[in-house]
Short mmCIF file of C-alpha atoms in Angstrom, two decimals:
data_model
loop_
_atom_site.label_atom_id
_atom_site.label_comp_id
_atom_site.label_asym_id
_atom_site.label_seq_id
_atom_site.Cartn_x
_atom_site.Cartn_y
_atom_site.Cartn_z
CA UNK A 871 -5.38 -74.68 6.41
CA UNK A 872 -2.48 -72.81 5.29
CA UNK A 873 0.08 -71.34 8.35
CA UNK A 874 0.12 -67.55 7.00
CA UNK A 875 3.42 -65.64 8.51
CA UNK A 876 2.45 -63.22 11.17
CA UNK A 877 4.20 -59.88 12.76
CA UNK A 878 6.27 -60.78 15.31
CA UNK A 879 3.60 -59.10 18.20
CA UNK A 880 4.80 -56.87 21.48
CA UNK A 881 3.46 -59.67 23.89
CA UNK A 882 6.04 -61.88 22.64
CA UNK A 883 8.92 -59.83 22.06
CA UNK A 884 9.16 -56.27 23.29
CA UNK A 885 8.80 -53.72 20.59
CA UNK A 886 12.81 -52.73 20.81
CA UNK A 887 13.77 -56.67 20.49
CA UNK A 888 12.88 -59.11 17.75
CA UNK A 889 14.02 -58.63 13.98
CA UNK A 890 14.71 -55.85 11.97
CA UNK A 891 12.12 -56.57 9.54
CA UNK A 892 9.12 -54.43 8.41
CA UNK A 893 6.66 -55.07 10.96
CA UNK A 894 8.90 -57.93 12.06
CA UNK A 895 7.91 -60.44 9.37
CA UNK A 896 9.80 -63.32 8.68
CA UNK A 897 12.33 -63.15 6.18
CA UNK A 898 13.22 -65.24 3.12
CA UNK A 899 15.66 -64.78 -0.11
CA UNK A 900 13.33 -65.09 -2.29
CA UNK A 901 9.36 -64.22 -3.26
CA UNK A 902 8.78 -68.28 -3.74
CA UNK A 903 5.64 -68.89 -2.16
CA UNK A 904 4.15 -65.26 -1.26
CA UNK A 905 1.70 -63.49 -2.09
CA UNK A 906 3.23 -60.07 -1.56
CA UNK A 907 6.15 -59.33 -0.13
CA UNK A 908 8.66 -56.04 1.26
CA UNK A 909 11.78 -55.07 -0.39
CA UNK A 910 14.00 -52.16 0.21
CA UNK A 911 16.04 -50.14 -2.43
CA UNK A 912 18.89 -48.09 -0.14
CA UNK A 913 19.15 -45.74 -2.47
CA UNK A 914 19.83 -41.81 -2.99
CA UNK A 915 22.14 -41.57 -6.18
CA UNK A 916 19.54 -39.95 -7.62
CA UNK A 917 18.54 -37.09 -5.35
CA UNK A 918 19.02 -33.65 -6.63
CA UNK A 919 19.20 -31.90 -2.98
CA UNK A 920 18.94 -33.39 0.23
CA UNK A 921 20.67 -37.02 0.34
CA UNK A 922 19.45 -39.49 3.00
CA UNK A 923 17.14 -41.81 1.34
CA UNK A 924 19.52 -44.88 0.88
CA UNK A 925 18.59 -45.13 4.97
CA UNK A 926 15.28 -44.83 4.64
CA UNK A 927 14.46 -47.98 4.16
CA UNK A 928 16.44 -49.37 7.75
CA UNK A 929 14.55 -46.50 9.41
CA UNK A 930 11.73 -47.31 7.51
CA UNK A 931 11.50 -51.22 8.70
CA UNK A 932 12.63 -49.66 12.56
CA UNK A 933 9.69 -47.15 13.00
CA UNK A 934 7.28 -50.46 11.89
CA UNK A 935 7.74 -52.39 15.10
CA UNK A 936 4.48 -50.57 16.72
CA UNK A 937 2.47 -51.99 14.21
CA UNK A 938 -0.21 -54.38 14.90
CA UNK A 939 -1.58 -57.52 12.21
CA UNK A 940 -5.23 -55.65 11.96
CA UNK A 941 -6.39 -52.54 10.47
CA UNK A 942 -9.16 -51.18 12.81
CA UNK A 943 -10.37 -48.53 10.34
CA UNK A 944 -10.95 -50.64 7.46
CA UNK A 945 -10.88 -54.04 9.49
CA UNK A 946 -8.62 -55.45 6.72
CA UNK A 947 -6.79 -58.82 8.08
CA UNK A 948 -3.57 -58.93 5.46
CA UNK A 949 -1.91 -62.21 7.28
CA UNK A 950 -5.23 -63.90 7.74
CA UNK A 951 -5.56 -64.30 4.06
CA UNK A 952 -1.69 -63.62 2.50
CA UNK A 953 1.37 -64.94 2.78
CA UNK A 954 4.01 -62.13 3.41
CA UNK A 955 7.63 -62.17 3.69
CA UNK A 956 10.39 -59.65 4.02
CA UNK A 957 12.93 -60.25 1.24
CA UNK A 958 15.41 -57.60 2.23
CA UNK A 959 17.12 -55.16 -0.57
CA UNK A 960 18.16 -54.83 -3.78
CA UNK A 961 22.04 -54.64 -4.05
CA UNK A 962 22.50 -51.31 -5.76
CA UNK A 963 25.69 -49.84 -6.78
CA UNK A 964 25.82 -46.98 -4.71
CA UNK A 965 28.80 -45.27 -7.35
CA UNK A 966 26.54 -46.21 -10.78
CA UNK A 967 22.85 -44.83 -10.91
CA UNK A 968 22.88 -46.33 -14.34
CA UNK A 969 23.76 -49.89 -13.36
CA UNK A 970 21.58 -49.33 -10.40
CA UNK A 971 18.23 -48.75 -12.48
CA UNK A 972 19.82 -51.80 -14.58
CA UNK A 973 19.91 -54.26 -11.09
CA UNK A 974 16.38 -53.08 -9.92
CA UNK A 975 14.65 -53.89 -13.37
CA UNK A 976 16.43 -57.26 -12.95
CA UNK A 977 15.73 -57.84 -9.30
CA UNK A 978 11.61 -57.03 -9.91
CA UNK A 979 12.16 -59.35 -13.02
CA UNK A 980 13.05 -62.36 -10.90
CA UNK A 981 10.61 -60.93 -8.05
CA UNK A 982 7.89 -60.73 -10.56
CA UNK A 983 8.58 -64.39 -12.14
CA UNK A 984 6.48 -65.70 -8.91
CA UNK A 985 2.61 -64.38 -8.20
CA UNK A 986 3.38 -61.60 -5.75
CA UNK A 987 2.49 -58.13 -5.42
CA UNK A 988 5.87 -56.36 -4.44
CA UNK A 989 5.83 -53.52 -1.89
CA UNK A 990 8.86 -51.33 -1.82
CA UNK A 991 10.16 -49.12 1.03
CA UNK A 992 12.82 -46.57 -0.96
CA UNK A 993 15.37 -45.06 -1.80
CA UNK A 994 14.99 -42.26 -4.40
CA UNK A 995 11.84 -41.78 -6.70
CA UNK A 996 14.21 -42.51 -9.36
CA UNK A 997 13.87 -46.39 -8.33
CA UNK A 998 10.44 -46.78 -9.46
CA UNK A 999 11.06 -46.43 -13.43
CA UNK A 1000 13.30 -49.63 -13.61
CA UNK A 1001 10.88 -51.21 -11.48
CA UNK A 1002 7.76 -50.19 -14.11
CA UNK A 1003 10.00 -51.72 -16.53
CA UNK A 1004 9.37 -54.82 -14.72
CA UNK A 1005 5.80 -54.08 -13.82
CA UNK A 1006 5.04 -53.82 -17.93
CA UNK A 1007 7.27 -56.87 -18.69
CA UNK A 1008 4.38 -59.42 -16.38
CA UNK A 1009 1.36 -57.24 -16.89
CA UNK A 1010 1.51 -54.90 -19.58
CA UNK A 1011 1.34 -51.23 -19.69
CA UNK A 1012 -0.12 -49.86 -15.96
CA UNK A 1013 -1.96 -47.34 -14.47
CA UNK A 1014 -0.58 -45.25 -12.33
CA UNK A 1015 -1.59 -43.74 -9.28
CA UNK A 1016 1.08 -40.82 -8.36
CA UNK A 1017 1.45 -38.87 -5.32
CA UNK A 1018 3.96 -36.46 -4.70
CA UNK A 1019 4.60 -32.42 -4.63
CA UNK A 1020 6.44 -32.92 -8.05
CA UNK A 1021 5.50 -34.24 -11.57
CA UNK A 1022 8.94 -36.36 -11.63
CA UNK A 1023 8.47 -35.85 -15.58
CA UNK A 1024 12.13 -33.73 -16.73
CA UNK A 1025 13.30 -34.02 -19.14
CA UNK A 1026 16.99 -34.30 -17.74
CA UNK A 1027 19.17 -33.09 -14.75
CA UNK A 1028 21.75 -32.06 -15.23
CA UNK A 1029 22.44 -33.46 -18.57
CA UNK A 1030 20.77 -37.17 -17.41
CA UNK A 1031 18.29 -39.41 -18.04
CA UNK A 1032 18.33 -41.19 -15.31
CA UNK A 1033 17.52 -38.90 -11.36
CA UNK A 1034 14.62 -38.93 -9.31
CA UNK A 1035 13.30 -36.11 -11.17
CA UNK A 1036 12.38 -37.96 -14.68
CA UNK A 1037 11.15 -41.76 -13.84
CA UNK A 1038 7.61 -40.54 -14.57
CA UNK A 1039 8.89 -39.11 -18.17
CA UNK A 1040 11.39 -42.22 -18.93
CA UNK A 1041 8.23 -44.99 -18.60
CA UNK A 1042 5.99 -42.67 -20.64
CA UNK A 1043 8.68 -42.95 -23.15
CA UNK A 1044 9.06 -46.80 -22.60
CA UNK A 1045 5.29 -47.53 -23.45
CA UNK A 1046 5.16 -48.91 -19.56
CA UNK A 1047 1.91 -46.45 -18.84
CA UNK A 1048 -1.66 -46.61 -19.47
CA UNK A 1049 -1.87 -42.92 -20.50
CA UNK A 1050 -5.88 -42.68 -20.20
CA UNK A 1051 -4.89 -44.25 -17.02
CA UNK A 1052 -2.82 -42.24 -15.05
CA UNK A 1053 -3.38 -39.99 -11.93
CA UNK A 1054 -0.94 -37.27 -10.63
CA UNK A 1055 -1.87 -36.16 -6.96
CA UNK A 1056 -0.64 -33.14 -4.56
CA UNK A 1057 1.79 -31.53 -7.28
CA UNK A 1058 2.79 -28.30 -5.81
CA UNK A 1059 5.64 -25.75 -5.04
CA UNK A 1060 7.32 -23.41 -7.98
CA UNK A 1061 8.80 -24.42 -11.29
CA UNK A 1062 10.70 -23.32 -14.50
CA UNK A 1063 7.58 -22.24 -16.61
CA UNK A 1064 3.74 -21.75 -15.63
CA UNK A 1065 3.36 -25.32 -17.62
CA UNK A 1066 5.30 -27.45 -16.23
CA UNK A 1067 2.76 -29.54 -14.73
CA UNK A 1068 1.05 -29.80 -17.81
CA UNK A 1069 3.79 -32.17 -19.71
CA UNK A 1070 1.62 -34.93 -18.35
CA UNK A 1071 -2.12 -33.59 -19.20
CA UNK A 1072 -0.86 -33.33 -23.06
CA UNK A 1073 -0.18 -37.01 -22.62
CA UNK A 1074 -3.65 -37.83 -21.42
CA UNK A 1075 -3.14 -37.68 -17.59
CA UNK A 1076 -5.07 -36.52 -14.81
CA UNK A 1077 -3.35 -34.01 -12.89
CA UNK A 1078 -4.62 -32.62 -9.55
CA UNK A 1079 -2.68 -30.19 -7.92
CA UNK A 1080 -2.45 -29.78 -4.20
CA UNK A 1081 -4.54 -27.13 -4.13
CA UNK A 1082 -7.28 -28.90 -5.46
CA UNK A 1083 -7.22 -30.99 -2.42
CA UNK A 1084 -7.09 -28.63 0.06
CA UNK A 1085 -9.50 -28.52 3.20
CA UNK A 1086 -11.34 -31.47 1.46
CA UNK A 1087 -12.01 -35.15 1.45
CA UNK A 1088 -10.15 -37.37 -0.89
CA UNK A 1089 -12.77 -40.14 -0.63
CA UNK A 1090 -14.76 -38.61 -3.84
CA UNK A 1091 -11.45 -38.19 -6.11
CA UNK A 1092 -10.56 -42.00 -5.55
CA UNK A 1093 -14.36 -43.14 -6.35
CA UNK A 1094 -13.51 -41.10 -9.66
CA UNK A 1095 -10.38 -42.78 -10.42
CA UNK A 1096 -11.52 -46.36 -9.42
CA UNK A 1097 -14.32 -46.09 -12.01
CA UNK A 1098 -11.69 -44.63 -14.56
CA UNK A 1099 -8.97 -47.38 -13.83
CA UNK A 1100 -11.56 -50.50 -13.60
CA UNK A 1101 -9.96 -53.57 -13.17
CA UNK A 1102 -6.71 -52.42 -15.23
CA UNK A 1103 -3.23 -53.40 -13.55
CA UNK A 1104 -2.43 -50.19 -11.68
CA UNK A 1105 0.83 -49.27 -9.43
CA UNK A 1106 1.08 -46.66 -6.83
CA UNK A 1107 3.85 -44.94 -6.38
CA UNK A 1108 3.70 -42.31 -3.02
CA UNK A 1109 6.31 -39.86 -2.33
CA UNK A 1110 6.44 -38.86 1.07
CA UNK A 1111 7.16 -34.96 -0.11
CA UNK A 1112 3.74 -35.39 -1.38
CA UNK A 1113 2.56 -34.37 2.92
CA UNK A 1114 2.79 -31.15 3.91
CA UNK A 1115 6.38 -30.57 6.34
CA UNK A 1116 4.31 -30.36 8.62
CA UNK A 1117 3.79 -34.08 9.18
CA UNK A 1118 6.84 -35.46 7.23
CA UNK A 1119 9.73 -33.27 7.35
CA UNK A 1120 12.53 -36.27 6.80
CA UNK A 1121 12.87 -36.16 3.12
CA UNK A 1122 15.08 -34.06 0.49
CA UNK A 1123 12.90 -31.81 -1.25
CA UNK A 1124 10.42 -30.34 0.89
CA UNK A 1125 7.80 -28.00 -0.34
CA UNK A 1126 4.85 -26.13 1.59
CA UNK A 1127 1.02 -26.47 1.53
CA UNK A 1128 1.02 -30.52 1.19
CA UNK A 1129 -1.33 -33.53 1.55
CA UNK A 1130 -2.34 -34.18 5.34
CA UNK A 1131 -1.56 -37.85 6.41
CA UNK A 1132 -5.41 -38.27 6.52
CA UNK A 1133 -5.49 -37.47 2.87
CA UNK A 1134 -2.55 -39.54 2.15
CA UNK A 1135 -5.10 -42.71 4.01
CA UNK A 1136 -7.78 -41.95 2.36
CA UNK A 1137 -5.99 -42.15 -1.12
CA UNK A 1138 -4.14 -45.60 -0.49
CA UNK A 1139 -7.31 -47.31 1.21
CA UNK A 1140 -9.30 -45.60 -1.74
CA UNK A 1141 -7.11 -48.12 -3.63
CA UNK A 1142 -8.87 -51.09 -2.31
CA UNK A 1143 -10.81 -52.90 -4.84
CA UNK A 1144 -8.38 -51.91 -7.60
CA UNK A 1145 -5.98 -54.54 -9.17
CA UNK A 1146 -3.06 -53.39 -7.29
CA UNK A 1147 0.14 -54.70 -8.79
CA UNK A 1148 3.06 -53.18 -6.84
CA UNK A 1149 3.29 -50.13 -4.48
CA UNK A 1150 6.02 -48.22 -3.29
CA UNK A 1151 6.90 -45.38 -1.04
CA UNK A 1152 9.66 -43.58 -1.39
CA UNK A 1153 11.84 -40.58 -0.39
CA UNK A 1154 12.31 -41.11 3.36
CA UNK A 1155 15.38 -39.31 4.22
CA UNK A 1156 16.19 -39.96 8.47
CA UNK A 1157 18.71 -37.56 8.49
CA UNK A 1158 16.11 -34.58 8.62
CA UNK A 1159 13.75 -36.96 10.45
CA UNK A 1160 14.83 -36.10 14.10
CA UNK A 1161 11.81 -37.57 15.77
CA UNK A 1162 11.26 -40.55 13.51
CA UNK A 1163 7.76 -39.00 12.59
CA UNK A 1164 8.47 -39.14 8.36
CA UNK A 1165 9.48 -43.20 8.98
CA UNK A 1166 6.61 -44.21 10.81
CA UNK A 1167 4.30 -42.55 8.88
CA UNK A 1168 5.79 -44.32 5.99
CA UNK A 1169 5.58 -47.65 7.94
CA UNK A 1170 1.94 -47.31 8.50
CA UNK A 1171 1.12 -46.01 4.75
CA UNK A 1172 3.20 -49.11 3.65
CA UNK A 1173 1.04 -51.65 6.04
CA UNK A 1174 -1.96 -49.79 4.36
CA UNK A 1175 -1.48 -50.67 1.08
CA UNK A 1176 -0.72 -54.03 2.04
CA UNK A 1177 -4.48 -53.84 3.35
CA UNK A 1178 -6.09 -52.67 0.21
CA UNK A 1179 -4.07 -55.48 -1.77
CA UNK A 1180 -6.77 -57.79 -3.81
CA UNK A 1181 -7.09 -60.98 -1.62
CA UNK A 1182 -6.81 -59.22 1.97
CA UNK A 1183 -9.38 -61.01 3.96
CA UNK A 1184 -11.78 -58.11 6.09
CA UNK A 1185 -13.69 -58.87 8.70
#
């Protein structure tokens, strides 16, 4: 029988001891061997407002140390059934965003040369375009499940291509998306012109504003987009901004009226049964975190995707 890697657990080591790992996992240098694994991208560079979010990540794997191997909810047993390391982060270069989107698409290259499903604690939204470059280099164009309070789709900022305002427009551009396939949820807050969020319906995407998902269940929207998305390669990308303040006040570019964290559960274990690919969550920023609350909310969304991974044995 095969000796899966387990959370280091608070009987053994007391929660403020052990490694600074998420959720206390071993750690290796590699993905050789796993089946998914965590990986951090200290990044801001490409924030717009508020900086922080290269820490997020740290404060990100600290606020994980409370939690436990089994999902009660969903009674989904991730280490009974995968093997999961921490591989630490990507080495950025914090003075060059454009060599840093160059380093991540490598890194997820040589991540994504072994079978694992990479799950990665940011850092900036702008991270996740290099790593759909990588995504659509071992599968092909994805879906895309998208939560946050923007669209992400500009054209520029300030005169560039490359911020964590535009990764959703640069892998449209690329060819890395499954257009028919693609789901923008909680988009909220002001803009330039009344259409901004409509850039991404002209391209074939779902977009569901915030307010769409007010004083609702989820549940029903992610029956609709399982049926649409079938058994297509699909990556979810969740911004934290994409919660109301309320709950997650520690990131750069707040906006009111946001996703509860009960809607942000039921989206990511609405993702079970999907061919899950790579997740990440990103836009933690401790600095305007004082009680921790953004990170461990983050921790726990980031264990729940690991649950709704294809393979996770439930009880």
């Amino acid at each position: 029988m095969k000796d899966f890697n387990q959370p280091l657990g608070g009987n053994a080591m007391p929660r403020m001891g052990g490694p600074a790992t998420m959720m206390r996992l071993p750690t290796q240098d590699t993905a050789e061997g796993l089946d998914a694994c965590f990986v951090g991208i200290p990044m801001d560079i490409g924030t717009s407002n508020r900086s922080g979010t290269r820490l997020g990540p740290r404060q990100i794997r600290d606020e994980s140390r409370m939690i436990r191997p089994y999902n009660m909810a969903t009674r989904a047993a991730p280490f009974d059934s995968l093997q999961v390391a921490d591989i630490g982060d990507v080495p950025i270069n914090t003075f060059d965003l454009k060599k840093s989107v160059g380093i991540i698409a490598d890194t997820y290259r040589a991540i994504l040369s072994h079978v694992v499903v990479p799950l990665t604690l940011g850092g900036d939204h702008t991270l996740t375009w290099p790593i759909l470059r990588a995504m659509a280099e071992r599968h092909g164009p994805v879906a895309l499940i998208h939560v946050d309070a923007h669209s992400d789709t500009n054209a520029q900022m300030f005169g560039e291509e490359a911020a964590h305002g535009c990764p959703f427009r640069r892998a449209h551009e690329e060819g890395l998306l499954q257009n028919d396939k693609v789901f923008q949820i909680g988009l909220r807050g002001s803009g330039y012109a009344p259409e901004d969020f409509d850039w991404g319906r002209d391209k074939g995407w779902t977009v569901v504003p915030a307010e769409a998902c007010w004083h609702k269940s989820l549940a029903p929207l992610m029956a609709e987009i399982r049926e649409t998305i079938g058994d297509a390669p699909v990556y979810l990308s969740y911004d934290i901004d994409s919660l109301d303040p309320a709950f997650a006040p520690g990131t750069g570019t707040v906006e009111v009226g946001g996703l509860t964290t009960i809607q942000g559960l039921e989206i990511i274990r609405g993702c079970a049964g999907l061919n899950l690919v790579g997740c990440d969550l990103v836009e933690v920023s401790p600095p305007y975190d004082p009680a921790g609350n953004t990170a461990v909310i983050a921790a726990n969304f980031l264990f729940e995707m690991l649950c709704a991974l294809p393979g996770v044995a439930r009880d």
